[in-house]
Amino acid sequence: MVQLKENVGKLKDMDVNIYAVSSDTVEHLSILHQEMKPPFPFLSDPEFKLIDHLDMRGESVAKRGYALMDQKGKVIFTEVNDHWGEQIDQTSKQIHDEYKKMEE
């Protein structure tokens, strides 16, 4: 999450909304958001509705990774990757490539 906060500018050239989605409680995410002060909201999904829609559910938590949805909620792609933040250049490139396909 820290890498995304520090590198969110890599995604500014796209018309997208960025969210961090977690199965954690609203209270926990609120505290974390106050501590981190990222320029994007955290979404609490303890019932795994969005997480399941994105096919990102692990055993009892959301898998780490990223996804792209269109404005109607159609999932364009998902990527499970525990190291997406450490690989932010590769992550950004993949998101940009998928976004371009979506625009075509």
PDB file of N, CA, C and O in Angstrom, residues 14-16 68-72 74-77 95-104:
ATOM      1  N   MET A  14      -4.634   8.334 -16.473  1.00  0.00           N
ATOM      2  CA  MET A  14      -5.817   7.574 -16.850  1.00  0.00           C
ATOM      3  C   MET A  14      -7.026   8.123 -16.099  1.00  0.00           C
ATOM      4  O   MET A  14      -6.900   8.604 -14.979  1.00  0.00           O
ATOM      5  N   ASP A  15      -8.180   8.017 -16.712  1.00  0.00           N
ATOM      6  CA  ASP A  15      -9.420   8.455 -16.082  1.00  0.00           C
ATOM      7  C   ASP A  15      -9.976   7.292 -15.252  1.00  0.00           C
ATOM      8  O   ASP A  15     -10.899   6.586 -15.670  1.00  0.00           O
ATOM      9  N   VAL A  16      -9.347   7.066 -14.096  1.00  0.00           N
ATOM     10  CA  VAL A  16      -9.740   5.948 -13.225  1.00  0.00           C
ATOM     11  C   VAL A  16      -9.864   6.433 -11.785  1.00  0.00           C
ATOM     12  O   VAL A  16      -9.269   7.434 -11.395  1.00  0.00           O
ATOM     13  N   LEU A  68      -8.981  -4.062 -12.618  1.00  0.00           N
ATOM     14  CA  LEU A  68      -9.542  -2.940 -13.355  1.00  0.00           C
ATOM     15  C   LEU A  68     -10.973  -3.303 -13.729  1.00  0.00           C
ATOM     16  O   LEU A  68     -11.226  -4.391 -14.253  1.00  0.00           O
ATOM     17  N   MET A  69     -11.885  -2.398 -13.408  1.00  0.00           N
ATOM     18  CA  MET A  69     -13.292  -2.573 -13.756  1.00  0.00           C
ATOM     19  C   MET A  69     -13.724  -1.390 -14.607  1.00  0.00           C
ATOM     20  O   MET A  69     -13.201  -0.286 -14.451  1.00  0.00           O
ATOM     21  N   ASP A  70     -14.722  -1.623 -15.468  1.00  0.00           N
ATOM     22  CA  ASP A  70     -15.257  -0.497 -16.221  1.00  0.00           C
ATOM     23  C   ASP A  70     -16.318   0.204 -15.375  1.00  0.00           C
ATOM     24  O   ASP A  70     -16.600  -0.205 -14.244  1.00  0.00           O
ATOM     25  N   GLN A  71     -16.924   1.252 -15.933  1.00  0.00           N
ATOM     26  CA  GLN A  71     -17.886   2.055 -15.178  1.00  0.00           C
ATOM     27  C   GLN A  71     -19.155   1.291 -14.826  1.00  0.00           C
ATOM     28  O   GLN A  71     -19.882   1.682 -13.909  1.00  0.00           O
ATOM     29  N   LYS A  72     -19.418   0.195 -15.526  1.00  0.00           N
ATOM     30  CA  LYS A  72     -20.616  -0.603 -15.255  1.00  0.00           C
ATOM     31  C   LYS A  72     -20.347  -1.739 -14.273  1.00  0.00           C
ATOM     32  O   LYS A  72     -21.235  -2.506 -13.948  1.00  0.00           O
ATOM     33  N   LYS A  74     -18.093  -4.177 -14.824  1.00  0.00           N
ATOM     34  CA  LYS A  74     -17.546  -5.358 -15.500  1.00  0.00           C
ATOM     35  C   LYS A  74     -16.056  -5.440 -15.200  1.00  0.00           C
ATOM     36  O   LYS A  74     -15.322  -4.459 -15.347  1.00  0.00           O
ATOM     37  N   VAL A  75     -15.614  -6.602 -14.783  1.00  0.00           N
ATOM     38  CA  VAL A  75     -14.203  -6.817 -14.479  1.00  0.00           C
ATOM     39  C   VAL A  75     -13.439  -6.952 -15.790  1.00  0.00           C
ATOM     40  O   VAL A  75     -13.735  -7.814 -16.615  1.00  0.00           O
ATOM     41  N   ILE A  76     -12.468  -6.076 -15.990  1.00  0.00           N
ATOM     42  CA  ILE A  76     -11.635  -6.096 -17.186  1.00  0.00           C
ATOM     43  C   ILE A  76     -10.488  -7.090 -17.007  1.00  0.00           C
ATOM     44  O   ILE A  76     -10.206  -7.891 -17.871  1.00  0.00           O
ATOM     45  N   PHE A  77      -9.837  -7.034 -15.858  1.00  0.00           N
ATOM     46  CA  PHE A  77      -8.808  -8.008 -15.532  1.00  0.00           C
ATOM     47  C   PHE A  77      -8.504  -7.935 -14.039  1.00  0.00           C
ATOM     48  O   PHE A  77      -8.783  -6.941 -13.378  1.00  0.00           O
ATOM     49  N   ILE A  95      -1.501  -2.222 -15.976  1.00  0.00           N
ATOM     50  CA  ILE A  95      -2.750  -1.475 -15.830  1.00  0.00           C
ATOM     51  C   ILE A  95      -2.947  -0.555 -17.033  1.00  0.00           C
ATOM     52  O   ILE A  95      -4.048  -0.483 -17.592  1.00  0.00           O
ATOM     53  N   HIS A  96      -1.904   0.146 -17.441  1.00  0.00           N
ATOM     54  CA  HIS A  96      -1.999   1.021 -18.615  1.00  0.00           C
ATOM     55  C   HIS A  96      -2.366   0.223 -19.874  1.00  0.00           C
ATOM     56  O   HIS A  96      -3.213   0.657 -20.665  1.00  0.00           O
ATOM     57  N   ASP A  97      -1.726  -0.926 -20.067  1.00  0.00           N
ATOM     58  CA  ASP A  97      -2.001  -1.745 -21.251  1.00  0.00           C
ATOM     59  C   ASP A  97      -3.457  -2.208 -21.259  1.00  0.00           C
ATOM     60  O   ASP A  97      -4.134  -2.145 -22.293  1.00  0.00           O
ATOM     61  N   GLU A  98      -3.963  -2.659 -20.125  1.00  0.00           N
ATOM     62  CA  GLU A  98      -5.352  -3.126 -20.040  1.00  0.00           C
ATOM     63  C   GLU A  98      -6.326  -1.968 -20.200  1.00  0.00           C
ATOM     64  O   GLU A  98      -7.386  -2.112 -20.817  1.00  0.00           O
ATOM     65  N   TYR A  99      -5.977  -0.810 -19.677  1.00  0.00           N
ATOM     66  CA  TYR A  99      -6.820   0.376 -19.811  1.00  0.00           C
ATOM     67  C   TYR A  99      -6.932   0.778 -21.284  1.00  0.00           C
ATOM     68  O   TYR A  99      -8.025   1.108 -21.761  1.00  0.00           O
ATOM     69  N   LYS A 100      -5.821   0.738 -22.007  1.00  0.00           N
ATOM     70  CA  LYS A 100      -5.837   1.072 -23.441  1.00  0.00           C
ATOM     71  C   LYS A 100      -6.741   0.121 -24.215  1.00  0.00           C
ATOM     72  O   LYS A 100      -7.485   0.545 -25.092  1.00  0.00           O
ATOM     73  N   LYS A 101      -6.678  -1.171 -23.876  1.00  0.00           N
ATOM     74  CA  LYS A 101      -7.552  -2.156 -24.532  1.00  0.00           C
ATOM     75  C   LYS A 101      -9.016  -1.828 -24.268  1.00  0.00           C
ATOM     76  O   LYS A 101      -9.862  -1.980 -25.140  1.00  0.00           O
ATOM     77  N   MET A 102      -9.300  -1.395 -23.068  1.00  0.00           N
ATOM     78  CA  MET A 102     -10.675  -1.076 -22.668  1.00  0.00           C
ATOM     79  C   MET A 102     -11.205   0.116 -23.461  1.00  0.00           C
ATOM     80  O   MET A 102     -12.380   0.178 -23.781  1.00  0.00           O
ATOM     81  N   GLU A 103     -10.318   1.057 -23.786  1.00  0.00           N
ATOM     82  CA  GLU A 103     -10.724   2.250 -24.528  1.00  0.00           C
ATOM     83  C   GLU A 103     -11.005   1.974 -25.992  1.00  0.00           C
ATOM     84  O   GLU A 103     -11.685   2.739 -26.654  1.00  0.00           O
ATOM     85  N   GLU A 104     -10.451   0.882 -26.530  1.00  0.00           N
ATOM     86  CA  GLU A 104     -10.605   0.567 -27.967  1.00  0.00           C
ATOM     87  C   GLU A 104     -12.004   0.138 -28.309  1.00  0.00           C
ATOM     88  O   GLU A 104     -12.790  -0.288 -27.580  1.00  0.00           O
TER      89      GLU A 104
END
